[in-house]
JSON list of C-alpha atoms in Angstrom, two decimals:
[
{"chain": "Q", "resi": 3, "resn": "UNK", "atom": "CA", "xyz": [98.97, 102.35, 95.33]},
{"chain": "Q", "resi": 4, "resn": "UNK", "atom": "CA", "xyz": [102.22, 103.32, 93.66]},
{"chain": "Q", "resi": 5, "resn": "UNK", "atom": "CA", "xyz": [102.45, 106.83, 95.13]},
{"chain": "Q", "resi": 6, "resn": "UNK", "atom": "CA", "xyz": [104.62, 108.16, 97.94]},
{"chain": "Q", "resi": 7, "resn": "UNK", "atom": "CA", "xyz": [103.67, 106.73, 101.32]},
{"chain": "Q", "resi": 8, "resn": "UNK", "atom": "CA", "xyz": [104.50, 107.97, 104.80]},
{"chain": "Q", "resi": 9, "resn": "UNK", "atom": "CA", "xyz": [104.21, 106.33, 108.17]},
{"chain": "Q", "resi": 10, "resn": "UNK", "atom": "CA", "xyz": [102.83, 107.12, 110.64]},
{"chain": "Q", "resi": 11, "resn": "UNK", "atom": "CA", "xyz": [100.19, 109.58, 109.50]},
{"chain": "Q", "resi": 12, "resn": "UNK", "atom": "CA", "xyz": [99.89, 111.08, 112.96]},
{"chain": "Q", "resi": 13, "resn": "UNK", "atom": "CA", "xyz": [102.26, 111.14, 115.90]},
{"chain": "Q", "resi": 14, "resn": "UNK", "atom": "CA", "xyz": [101.66, 112.64, 119.32]},
{"chain": "Q", "resi": 15, "resn": "UNK", "atom": "CA", "xyz": [104.63, 112.76, 121.63]},
{"chain": "Q", "resi": 16, "resn": "UNK", "atom": "CA", "xyz": [105.80, 114.46, 124.79]},
{"chain": "Q", "resi": 17, "resn": "UNK", "atom": "CA", "xyz": [108.49, 117.10, 124.76]},
{"chain": "Q", "resi": 18, "resn": "UNK", "atom": "CA", "xyz": [111.92, 115.56, 125.01]},
{"chain": "Q", "resi": 19, "resn": "UNK", "atom": "CA", "xyz": [111.03, 112.27, 123.35]},
{"chain": "Q", "resi": 20, "resn": "UNK", "atom": "CA", "xyz": [112.55, 111.04, 120.10]},
{"chain": "Q", "resi": 21, "resn": "UNK", "atom": "CA", "xyz": [110.41, 110.32, 117.06]},
{"chain": "Q", "resi": 22, "resn": "UNK", "atom": "CA", "xyz": [111.11, 108.68, 113.71]},
{"chain": "Q", "resi": 23, "resn": "UNK", "atom": "CA", "xyz": [109.15, 108.98, 110.50]},
{"chain": "Q", "resi": 24, "resn": "UNK", "atom": "CA", "xyz": [109.38, 106.81, 107.43]},
{"chain": "Q", "resi": 25, "resn": "UNK", "atom": "CA", "xyz": [108.91, 107.67, 103.77]},
{"chain": "Q", "resi": 26, "resn": "UNK", "atom": "CA", "xyz": [108.61, 105.23, 100.89]},
{"chain": "Q", "resi": 27, "resn": "UNK", "atom": "CA", "xyz": [109.06, 107.05, 97.58]},
{"chain": "Q", "resi": 28, "resn": "UNK", "atom": "CA", "xyz": [107.81, 106.04, 94.16]},
{"chain": "Q", "resi": 29, "resn": "UNK", "atom": "CA", "xyz": [109.98, 103.04, 93.38]},
{"chain": "Q", "resi": 30, "resn": "UNK", "atom": "CA", "xyz": [111.81, 104.32, 90.31]},
{"chain": "Q", "resi": 31, "resn": "UNK", "atom": "CA", "xyz": [112.50, 107.78, 91.76]},
{"chain": "Q", "resi": 32, "resn": "UNK", "atom": "CA", "xyz": [116.11, 108.43, 92.70]},
{"chain": "Q", "resi": 33, "resn": "UNK", "atom": "CA", "xyz": [115.52, 111.76, 94.47]},
{"chain": "Q", "resi": 34, "resn": "UNK", "atom": "CA", "xyz": [113.82, 112.12, 97.83]},
{"chain": "Q", "resi": 35, "resn": "UNK", "atom": "CA", "xyz": [112.98, 115.30, 99.72]},
{"chain": "Q", "resi": 36, "resn": "UNK", "atom": "CA", "xyz": [111.75, 116.17, 103.19]},
{"chain": "Q", "resi": 37, "resn": "UNK", "atom": "CA", "xyz": [109.73, 119.31, 103.85]},
{"chain": "Q", "resi": 38, "resn": "UNK", "atom": "CA", "xyz": [108.04, 120.76, 106.92]},
{"chain": "Q", "resi": 39, "resn": "UNK", "atom": "CA", "xyz": [104.72, 122.60, 106.77]},
{"chain": "Q", "resi": 40, "resn": "UNK", "atom": "CA", "xyz": [103.20, 124.61, 109.56]},
{"chain": "Q", "resi": 41, "resn": "UNK", "atom": "CA", "xyz": [99.69, 126.04, 109.67]},
{"chain": "Q", "resi": 42, "resn": "UNK", "atom": "CA", "xyz": [99.20, 128.87, 107.23]},
{"chain": "Q", "resi": 43, "resn": "UNK", "atom": "CA", "xyz": [102.55, 128.36, 105.54]},
{"chain": "Q", "resi": 44, "resn": "UNK", "atom": "CA", "xyz": [103.82, 126.62, 102.47]},
{"chain": "Q", "resi": 45, "resn": "UNK", "atom": "CA", "xyz": [106.15, 123.65, 102.77]},
{"chain": "Q", "resi": 46, "resn": "UNK", "atom": "CA", "xyz": [109.72, 124.51, 103.79]},
{"chain": "Q", "resi": 47, "resn": "UNK", "atom": "CA", "xyz": [112.62, 122.44, 102.54]},
{"chain": "Q", "resi": 48, "resn": "UNK", "atom": "CA", "xyz": [114.54, 120.36, 105.06]},
{"chain": "Q", "resi": 49, "resn": "UNK", "atom": "CA", "xyz": [116.79, 117.98, 103.18]},
{"chain": "Q", "resi": 50, "resn": "UNK", "atom": "CA", "xyz": [117.33, 116.15, 99.90]},
{"chain": "Q", "resi": 51, "resn": "UNK", "atom": "CA", "xyz": [118.78, 112.80, 98.82]},
{"chain": "Q", "resi": 52, "resn": "UNK", "atom": "CA", "xyz": [119.94, 111.59, 95.47]},
{"chain": "Q", "resi": 53, "resn": "UNK", "atom": "CA", "xyz": [119.97, 107.83, 95.81]},
{"chain": "Q", "resi": 54, "resn": "UNK", "atom": "CA", "xyz": [121.57, 107.20, 99.22]},
{"chain": "Q", "resi": 55, "resn": "UNK", "atom": "CA", "xyz": [123.57, 110.42, 99.31]},
{"chain": "Q", "resi": 56, "resn": "UNK", "atom": "CA", "xyz": [122.27, 113.35, 101.34]},
{"chain": "Q", "resi": 57, "resn": "UNK", "atom": "CA", "xyz": [123.20, 116.24, 99.08]},
{"chain": "Q", "resi": 58, "resn": "UNK", "atom": "CA", "xyz": [121.58, 119.24, 100.66]},
{"chain": "Q", "resi": 59, "resn": "UNK", "atom": "CA", "xyz": [120.39, 120.31, 104.10]},
{"chain": "Q", "resi": 60, "resn": "UNK", "atom": "CA", "xyz": [118.47, 123.41, 105.07]},
{"chain": "Q", "resi": 61, "resn": "UNK", "atom": "CA", "xyz": [119.45, 125.63, 107.95]},
{"chain": "Q", "resi": 62, "resn": "UNK", "atom": "CA", "xyz": [116.08, 124.58, 109.41]},
{"chain": "Q", "resi": 63, "resn": "UNK", "atom": "CA", "xyz": [117.56, 121.13, 109.98]},
{"chain": "Q", "resi": 64, "resn": "UNK", "atom": "CA", "xyz": [119.06, 121.56, 113.42]},
{"chain": "Q", "resi": 65, "resn": "UNK", "atom": "CA", "xyz": [121.42, 119.00, 114.90]},
{"chain": "Q", "resi": 66, "resn": "UNK", "atom": "CA", "xyz": [118.43, 117.35, 116.59]},
{"chain": "Q", "resi": 67, "resn": "UNK", "atom": "CA", "xyz": [117.22, 116.27, 113.16]},
{"chain": "Q", "resi": 68, "resn": "UNK", "atom": "CA", "xyz": [118.78, 113.47, 111.17]},
{"chain": "Q", "resi": 69, "resn": "UNK", "atom": "CA", "xyz": [117.71, 111.83, 107.95]},
{"chain": "Q", "resi": 70, "resn": "UNK", "atom": "CA", "xyz": [118.89, 108.70, 106.24]},
{"chain": "Q", "resi": 71, "resn": "UNK", "atom": "CA", "xyz": [118.24, 106.81, 103.05]},
{"chain": "Q", "resi": 72, "resn": "UNK", "atom": "CA", "xyz": [120.46, 103.79, 103.55]},
{"chain": "Q", "resi": 73, "resn": "UNK", "atom": "CA", "xyz": [119.75, 101.81, 100.40]},
{"chain": "Q", "resi": 74, "resn": "UNK", "atom": "CA", "xyz": [118.53, 104.57, 98.19]},
{"chain": "Q", "resi": 75, "resn": "UNK", "atom": "CA", "xyz": [114.94, 103.48, 98.62]},
{"chain": "Q", "resi": 76, "resn": "UNK", "atom": "CA", "xyz": [112.98, 104.40, 101.76]},
{"chain": "Q", "resi": 77, "resn": "UNK", "atom": "CA", "xyz": [114.06, 107.23, 104.04]},
{"chain": "Q", "resi": 78, "resn": "UNK", "atom": "CA", "xyz": [113.73, 107.98, 107.73]},
{"chain": "Q", "resi": 79, "resn": "UNK", "atom": "CA", "xyz": [113.62, 111.33, 109.48]},
{"chain": "Q", "resi": 80, "resn": "UNK", "atom": "CA", "xyz": [114.42, 111.31, 113.18]},
{"chain": "Q", "resi": 81, "resn": "UNK", "atom": "CA", "xyz": [113.88, 114.16, 115.60]},
{"chain": "Q", "resi": 82, "resn": "UNK", "atom": "CA", "xyz": [115.66, 113.86, 118.91]},
{"chain": "Q", "resi": 83, "resn": "UNK", "atom": "CA", "xyz": [114.59, 115.64, 122.10]},
{"chain": "Q", "resi": 84, "resn": "UNK", "atom": "CA", "xyz": [111.46, 117.01, 120.50]},
{"chain": "Q", "resi": 85, "resn": "UNK", "atom": "CA", "xyz": [110.33, 120.53, 121.26]},
{"chain": "Q", "resi": 86, "resn": "UNK", "atom": "CA", "xyz": [106.88, 122.07, 120.96]},
{"chain": "Q", "resi": 87, "resn": "UNK", "atom": "CA", "xyz": [108.15, 124.11, 118.03]},
{"chain": "Q", "resi": 88, "resn": "UNK", "atom": "CA", "xyz": [108.69, 120.88, 116.11]},
{"chain": "Q", "resi": 89, "resn": "UNK", "atom": "CA", "xyz": [104.92, 120.42, 115.85]},
{"chain": "Q", "resi": 90, "resn": "UNK", "atom": "CA", "xyz": [104.17, 120.48, 112.13]},
{"chain": "Q", "resi": 91, "resn": "UNK", "atom": "CA", "xyz": [103.28, 118.37, 109.12]},
{"chain": "Q", "resi": 92, "resn": "UNK", "atom": "CA", "xyz": [106.34, 116.58, 107.76]},
{"chain": "Q", "resi": 93, "resn": "UNK", "atom": "CA", "xyz": [106.07, 115.95, 104.03]},
{"chain": "Q", "resi": 94, "resn": "UNK", "atom": "CA", "xyz": [108.12, 113.62, 101.90]},
{"chain": "Q", "resi": 95, "resn": "UNK", "atom": "CA", "xyz": [108.39, 113.94, 98.14]},
{"chain": "Q", "resi": 96, "resn": "UNK", "atom": "CA", "xyz": [110.19, 112.08, 95.39]},
{"chain": "Q", "resi": 97, "resn": "UNK", "atom": "CA", "xyz": [111.18, 112.73, 91.81]},
{"chain": "Q", "resi": 98, "resn": "UNK", "atom": "CA", "xyz": [113.27, 111.34, 89.00]},
{"chain": "Q", "resi": 99, "resn": "UNK", "atom": "CA", "xyz": [116.22, 113.37, 87.86]},
{"chain": "Q", "resi": 100, "resn": "UNK", "atom": "CA", "xyz": [119.92, 113.56, 87.23]},
{"chain": "Q", "resi": 101, "resn": "UNK", "atom": "CA", "xyz": [122.32, 116.46, 87.45]},
{"chain": "Q", "resi": 102, "resn": "UNK", "atom": "CA", "xyz": [121.80, 118.58, 84.39]},
{"chain": "Q", "resi": 103, "resn": "UNK", "atom": "CA", "xyz": [118.80, 116.57, 83.25]},
{"chain": "Q", "resi": 104, "resn": "UNK", "atom": "CA", "xyz": [115.35, 116.21, 84.67]},
{"chain": "Q", "resi": 105, "resn": "UNK", "atom": "CA", "xyz": [115.83, 119.22, 86.91]},
{"chain": "Q", "resi": 106, "resn": "UNK", "atom": "CA", "xyz": [112.38, 120.39, 85.92]},
{"chain": "Q", "resi": 107, "resn": "UNK", "atom": "CA", "xyz": [110.68, 117.13, 86.86]},
{"chain": "Q", "resi": 108, "resn": "UNK", "atom": "CA", "xyz": [107.88, 117.59, 89.32]},
{"chain": "Q", "resi": 109, "resn": "UNK", "atom": "CA", "xyz": [108.03, 116.24, 92.83]},
{"chain": "Q", "resi": 110, "resn": "UNK", "atom": "CA", "xyz": [105.34, 113.84, 94.01]},
{"chain": "Q", "resi": 111, "resn": "UNK", "atom": "CA", "xyz": [104.28, 114.29, 97.61]},
{"chain": "Q", "resi": 112, "resn": "UNK", "atom": "CA", "xyz": [103.15, 111.82, 100.22]},
{"chain": "Q", "resi": 113, "resn": "UNK", "atom": "CA", "xyz": [100.21, 112.46, 102.57]},
{"chain": "Q", "resi": 114, "resn": "UNK", "atom": "CA", "xyz": [102.49, 113.69, 105.35]},
{"chain": "Q", "resi": 115, "resn": "UNK", "atom": "CA", "xyz": [103.05, 112.86, 109.00]},
{"chain": "Q", "resi": 116, "resn": "UNK", "atom": "CA", "xyz": [101.43, 115.26, 111.43]},
{"chain": "Q", "resi": 117, "resn": "UNK", "atom": "CA", "xyz": [103.55, 115.63, 114.56]},
{"chain": "Q", "resi": 118, "resn": "UNK", "atom": "CA", "xyz": [102.13, 117.09, 117.75]},
{"chain": "Q", "resi": 119, "resn": "UNK", "atom": "CA", "xyz": [104.55, 117.70, 120.62]},
{"chain": "Q", "resi": 120, "resn": "UNK", "atom": "CA", "xyz": [102.85, 118.18, 123.96]},
{"chain": "D", "resi": 23, "resn": "UNK", "atom": "CA", "xyz": [117.63, 134.54, 97.15]},
{"chain": "D", "resi": 24, "resn": "UNK", "atom": "CA", "xyz": [114.72, 132.71, 95.61]},
{"chain": "D", "resi": 25, "resn": "UNK", "atom": "CA", "xyz": [111.24, 133.62, 96.78]},
{"chain": "D", "resi": 26, "resn": "UNK", "atom": "CA", "xyz": [107.59, 133.23, 95.87]},
{"chain": "D", "resi": 27, "resn": "UNK", "atom": "CA", "xyz": [104.74, 135.54, 96.74]},
{"chain": "D", "resi": 28, "resn": "UNK", "atom": "CA", "xyz": [101.07, 134.70, 96.68]},
{"chain": "D", "resi": 29, "resn": "UNK", "atom": "CA", "xyz": [99.49, 138.05, 97.47]},
{"chain": "D", "resi": 30, "resn": "UNK", "atom": "CA", "xyz": [96.00, 136.76, 98.26]},
{"chain": "D", "resi": 31, "resn": "UNK", "atom": "CA", "xyz": [95.34, 134.60, 101.30]},
{"chain": "D", "resi": 32, "resn": "UNK", "atom": "CA", "xyz": [91.90, 133.73, 99.95]},
{"chain": "D", "resi": 33, "resn": "UNK", "atom": "CA", "xyz": [90.09, 133.94, 96.63]},
{"chain": "D", "resi": 34, "resn": "UNK", "atom": "CA", "xyz": [86.31, 133.64, 96.47]},
{"chain": "D", "resi": 35, "resn": "UNK", "atom": "CA", "xyz": [84.62, 132.73, 93.20]},
{"chain": "D", "resi": 36, "resn": "UNK", "atom": "CA", "xyz": [81.12, 131.73, 92.17]},
{"chain": "D", "resi": 37, "resn": "UNK", "atom": "CA", "xyz": [80.77, 128.38, 90.44]},
{"chain": "D", "resi": 38, "resn": "UNK", "atom": "CA", "xyz": [80.96, 128.74, 86.68]},
{"chain": "D", "resi": 39, "resn": "UNK", "atom": "CA", "xyz": [82.95, 131.97, 86.83]},
{"chain": "D", "resi": 40, "resn": "UNK", "atom": "CA", "xyz": [86.60, 132.20, 85.80]},
{"chain": "D", "resi": 41, "resn": "UNK", "atom": "CA", "xyz": [89.20, 132.08, 88.53]},
{"chain": "D", "resi": 42, "resn": "UNK", "atom": "CA", "xyz": [92.71, 133.44, 88.90]},
{"chain": "D", "resi": 43, "resn": "UNK", "atom": "CA", "xyz": [95.16, 132.69, 91.67]},
{"chain": "D", "resi": 44, "resn": "UNK", "atom": "CA", "xyz": [98.16, 134.99, 91.59]},
{"chain": "D", "resi": 45, "resn": "UNK", "atom": "CA", "xyz": [101.83, 134.15, 91.98]},
{"chain": "D", "resi": 46, "resn": "UNK", "atom": "CA", "xyz": [104.98, 136.20, 91.56]},
{"chain": "D", "resi": 47, "resn": "UNK", "atom": "CA", "xyz": [108.50, 134.92, 91.96]},
{"chain": "D", "resi": 48, "resn": "UNK", "atom": "CA", "xyz": [112.09, 136.01, 92.34]},
{"chain": "D", "resi": 49, "resn": "UNK", "atom": "CA", "xyz": [115.10, 134.01, 91.18]},
{"chain": "D", "resi": 50, "resn": "UNK", "atom": "CA", "xyz": [118.49, 135.08, 89.94]},
{"chain": "D", "resi": 51, "resn": "UNK", "atom": "CA", "xyz": [118.39, 132.86, 86.87]},
{"chain": "D", "resi": 52, "resn": "UNK", "atom": "CA", "xyz": [115.71, 131.22, 84.80]},
{"chain": "D", "resi": 53, "resn": "UNK", "atom": "CA", "xyz": [112.87, 129.73, 86.80]},
{"chain": "D", "resi": 54, "resn": "UNK", "atom": "CA", "xyz": [111.15, 126.40, 86.88]},
{"chain": "D", "resi": 55, "resn": "UNK", "atom": "CA", "xyz": [107.62, 127.13, 88.14]},
{"chain": "D", "resi": 56, "resn": "UNK", "atom": "CA", "xyz": [105.04, 124.77, 89.59]},
{"chain": "D", "resi": 57, "resn": "UNK", "atom": "CA", "xyz": [101.50, 124.80, 90.92]},
{"chain": "D", "resi": 58, "resn": "UNK", "atom": "CA", "xyz": [100.31, 122.32, 93.51]},
{"chain": "D", "resi": 59, "resn": "UNK", "atom": "CA", "xyz": [96.91, 121.84, 95.15]},
{"chain": "D", "resi": 60, "resn": "UNK", "atom": "CA", "xyz": [96.31, 120.58, 98.68]},
{"chain": "D", "resi": 61, "resn": "UNK", "atom": "CA", "xyz": [93.02, 119.15, 99.86]},
{"chain": "D", "resi": 62, "resn": "UNK", "atom": "CA", "xyz": [92.32, 118.81, 103.62]},
{"chain": "D", "resi": 63, "resn": "UNK", "atom": "CA", "xyz": [94.37, 116.08, 105.29]},
{"chain": "D", "resi": 64, "resn": "UNK", "atom": "CA", "xyz": [96.07, 115.17, 102.05]},
{"chain": "D", "resi": 65, "resn": "UNK", "atom": "CA", "xyz": [99.46, 115.77, 100.49]},
{"chain": "D", "resi": 66, "resn": "UNK", "atom": "CA", "xyz": [100.19, 118.16, 97.69]},
{"chain": "D", "resi": 67, "resn": "UNK", "atom": "CA", "xyz": [99.07, 117.19, 94.21]},
{"chain": "D", "resi": 68, "resn": "UNK", "atom": "CA", "xyz": [100.94, 118.44, 91.16]},
{"chain": "D", "resi": 69, "resn": "UNK", "atom": "CA", "xyz": [98.82, 120.54, 88.77]},
{"chain": "D", "resi": 70, "resn": "UNK", "atom": "CA", "xyz": [101.19, 121.96, 86.17]},
{"chain": "D", "resi": 71, "resn": "UNK", "atom": "CA", "xyz": [104.64, 123.37, 85.52]},
{"chain": "D", "resi": 72, "resn": "UNK", "atom": "CA", "xyz": [106.54, 125.79, 83.34]},
{"chain": "D", "resi": 73, "resn": "UNK", "atom": "CA", "xyz": [110.03, 124.77, 82.28]},
{"chain": "D", "resi": 74, "resn": "UNK", "atom": "CA", "xyz": [110.56, 126.41, 78.92]},
{"chain": "D", "resi": 75, "resn": "UNK", "atom": "CA", "xyz": [108.72, 127.11, 75.70]},
{"chain": "D", "resi": 76, "resn": "UNK", "atom": "CA", "xyz": [105.12, 128.24, 75.38]},
{"chain": "D", "resi": 77, "resn": "UNK", "atom": "CA", "xyz": [104.21, 130.73, 78.08]},
{"chain": "D", "resi": 78, "resn": "UNK", "atom": "CA", "xyz": [100.74, 129.22, 78.50]},
{"chain": "D", "resi": 79, "resn": "UNK", "atom": "CA", "xyz": [100.86, 125.82, 80.10]},
{"chain": "D", "resi": 80, "resn": "UNK", "atom": "CA", "xyz": [97.93, 123.51, 80.60]},
{"chain": "D", "resi": 81, "resn": "UNK", "atom": "CA", "xyz": [97.57, 121.10, 83.47]},
{"chain": "D", "resi": 82, "resn": "UNK", "atom": "CA", "xyz": [95.24, 118.81, 85.32]},
{"chain": "D", "resi": 83, "resn": "UNK", "atom": "CA", "xyz": [91.53, 119.39, 85.94]},
{"chain": "D", "resi": 84, "resn": "UNK", "atom": "CA", "xyz": [91.24, 122.17, 83.35]},
{"chain": "D", "resi": 85, "resn": "UNK", "atom": "CA", "xyz": [93.76, 124.47, 85.02]},
{"chain": "D", "resi": 86, "resn": "UNK", "atom": "CA", "xyz": [96.27, 126.54, 83.09]},
{"chain": "D", "resi": 87, "resn": "UNK", "atom": "CA", "xyz": [98.91, 129.08, 83.97]},
{"chain": "D", "resi": 88, "resn": "UNK", "atom": "CA", "xyz": [100.62, 131.87, 82.12]},
{"chain": "D", "resi": 89, "resn": "UNK", "atom": "CA", "xyz": [104.31, 132.58, 82.54]},
{"chain": "D", "resi": 90, "resn": "UNK", "atom": "CA", "xyz": [105.16, 136.27, 82.23]},
{"chain": "D", "resi": 91, "resn": "UNK", "atom": "CA", "xyz": [108.89, 136.87, 82.43]},
{"chain": "D", "resi": 92, "resn": "UNK", "atom": "CA", "xyz": [108.71, 140.67, 82.43]},
{"chain": "D", "resi": 93, "resn": "UNK", "atom": "CA", "xyz": [106.28, 140.70, 85.33]},
{"chain": "D", "resi": 94, "resn": "UNK", "atom": "CA", "xyz": [107.88, 137.65, 87.00]},
{"chain": "D", "resi": 95, "resn": "UNK", "atom": "CA", "xyz": [104.45, 136.13, 87.39]},
{"chain": "D", "resi": 96, "resn": "UNK", "atom": "CA", "xyz": [102.89, 132.71, 86.96]},
{"chain": "D", "resi": 97, "resn": "UNK", "atom": "CA", "xyz": [99.18, 133.10, 87.63]},
{"chain": "D", "resi": 98, "resn": "UNK", "atom": "CA", "xyz": [96.93, 130.05, 87.79]},
{"chain": "D", "resi": 99, "resn": "UNK", "atom": "CA", "xyz": [93.68, 130.24, 85.86]},
{"chain": "D", "resi": 100, "resn": "UNK", "atom": "CA", "xyz": [90.59, 128.24, 85.07]},
{"chain": "D", "resi": 101, "resn": "UNK", "atom": "CA", "xyz": [87.83, 129.39, 82.71]},
{"chain": "D", "resi": 102, "resn": "UNK", "atom": "CA", "xyz": [84.95, 127.94, 84.75]},
{"chain": "D", "resi": 103, "resn": "UNK", "atom": "CA", "xyz": [85.32, 127.16, 88.44]},
{"chain": "D", "resi": 104, "resn": "UNK", "atom": "CA", "xyz": [83.79, 124.12, 90.14]},
{"chain": "D", "resi": 105, "resn": "UNK", "atom": "CA", "xyz": [82.84, 123.75, 93.79]},
{"chain": "D", "resi": 106, "resn": "UNK", "atom": "CA", "xyz": [85.22, 120.79, 93.89]},
{"chain": "D", "resi": 107, "resn": "UNK", "atom": "CA", "xyz": [88.11, 123.15, 93.03]},
{"chain": "D", "resi": 108, "resn": "UNK", "atom": "CA", "xyz": [87.89, 124.56, 96.56]},
{"chain": "D", "resi": 109, "resn": "UNK", "atom": "CA", "xyz": [91.26, 123.83, 98.14]},
{"chain": "D", "resi": 110, "resn": "UNK", "atom": "CA", "xyz": [94.61, 125.34, 99.06]},
{"chain": "D", "resi": 111, "resn": "UNK", "atom": "CA", "xyz": [96.84, 126.22, 96.11]},
{"chain": "D", "resi": 112, "resn": "UNK", "atom": "CA", "xyz": [100.60, 126.60, 96.27]},
{"chain": "D", "resi": 113, "resn": "UNK", "atom": "CA", "xyz": [102.96, 128.16, 93.77]},
{"chain": "D", "resi": 114, "resn": "UNK", "atom": "CA", "xyz": [106.59, 126.98, 93.86]},
{"chain": "D", "resi": 115, "resn": "UNK", "atom": "CA", "xyz": [109.82, 127.89, 92.11]},
{"chain": "D", "resi": 116, "resn": "UNK", "atom": "CA", "xyz": [113.29, 126.54, 91.69]},
{"chain": "D", "resi": 117, "resn": "UNK", "atom": "CA", "xyz": [116.18, 127.99, 89.78]},
{"chain": "D", "resi": 118, "resn": "UNK", "atom": "CA", "xyz": [117.07, 126.18, 86.61]},
{"chain": "D", "resi": 119, "resn": "UNK", "atom": "CA", "xyz": [120.78, 126.97, 86.56]},
{"chain": "D", "resi": 120, "resn": "UNK", "atom": "CA", "xyz": [123.05, 123.94, 86.68]},
{"chain": "D", "resi": 121, "resn": "UNK", "atom": "CA", "xyz": [125.04, 125.37, 89.53]},
{"chain": "D", "resi": 122, "resn": "UNK", "atom": "CA", "xyz": [122.04, 126.21, 91.59]},
{"chain": "D", "resi": 123, "resn": "UNK", "atom": "CA", "xyz": [120.24, 124.18, 94.19]},
{"chain": "D", "resi": 124, "resn": "UNK", "atom": "CA", "xyz": [119.60, 120.67, 93.03]},
{"chain": "D", "resi": 125, "resn": "UNK", "atom": "CA", "xyz": [116.85, 119.94, 95.42]},
{"chain": "D", "resi": 126, "resn": "UNK", "atom": "CA", "xyz": [114.44, 122.23, 96.97]},
{"chain": "D", "resi": 127, "resn": "UNK", "atom": "CA", "xyz": [111.35, 123.96, 95.78]},
{"chain": "D", "resi": 128, "resn": "UNK", "atom": "CA", "xyz": [110.55, 127.33, 97.31]},
{"chain": "D", "resi": 129, "resn": "UNK", "atom": "CA", "xyz": [106.85, 127.55, 98.06]},
{"chain": "D", "resi": 130, "resn": "UNK", "atom": "CA", "xyz": [104.53, 130.47, 98.53]},
{"chain": "D", "resi": 131, "resn": "UNK", "atom": "CA", "xyz": [102.30, 130.65, 101.60]},
{"chain": "D", "resi": 132, "resn": "UNK", "atom": "CA", "xyz": [99.34, 129.34, 99.69]},
{"chain": "D", "resi": 133, "resn": "UNK", "atom": "CA", "xyz": [96.00, 130.74, 98.57]},
{"chain": "D", "resi": 134, "resn": "UNK", "atom": "CA", "xyz": [92.74, 129.29, 99.77]},
{"chain": "D", "resi": 135, "resn": "UNK", "atom": "CA", "xyz": [90.29, 129.04, 96.91]},
{"chain": "D", "resi": 136, "resn": "UNK", "atom": "CA", "xyz": [86.62, 128.95, 97.83]},
{"chain": "D", "resi": 137, "resn": "UNK", "atom": "CA", "xyz": [84.11, 128.25, 95.07]},
{"chain": "D", "resi": 138, "resn": "UNK", "atom": "CA", "xyz": [80.49, 128.81, 96.05]},
{"chain": "D", "resi": 139, "resn": "UNK", "atom": "CA", "xyz": [77.55, 127.22, 94.23]}
]
């Protein structure tokens, strides 16, 4: 399967614990995005990488959240001191594009990681 | 600020009938518009997009969408619905301007399409 993969698919944790999610994008894609989706809502943007550089962060991304893409390939999203309000589906997407070109390229989404904070 | 509205939470259609899922948008510049479909316990699948050119765009699984700049709409359509089309549909927009956001799509809340046999 050459699509976007995410691991784990489900995570149940207790409030206050740290969790880390992984995303493997489509191999030739240089852009990687993280979104959060809660029940009854569309995905909301969290952060965006072009290669290894984190270029944009949403105000939704509190200081308890951190994302990395160290080698410009896979990415991790860590949530520290989880809260019940962090319960959501975390979606990763990737695309191919360069500034001024390919801005209209579609993003390809992974299956998501469903986080439940007890 | 960019925004997307999907005015219908749910659309019910009989199999074989045409379907329309509505979407309106707001951006300050020219829009890039997308439709995605989400099946239960699965990620979003890309259906089609409008970047420039012909206002009627065709996509996967027989879906099409019409871009209407004056009405700021991008409604999703299909001439003959299938039961297997039942899913959650999301409209998304991003601004095309070079100086605008490089990354994020702005999504609507989604419309649940139910096609009955």
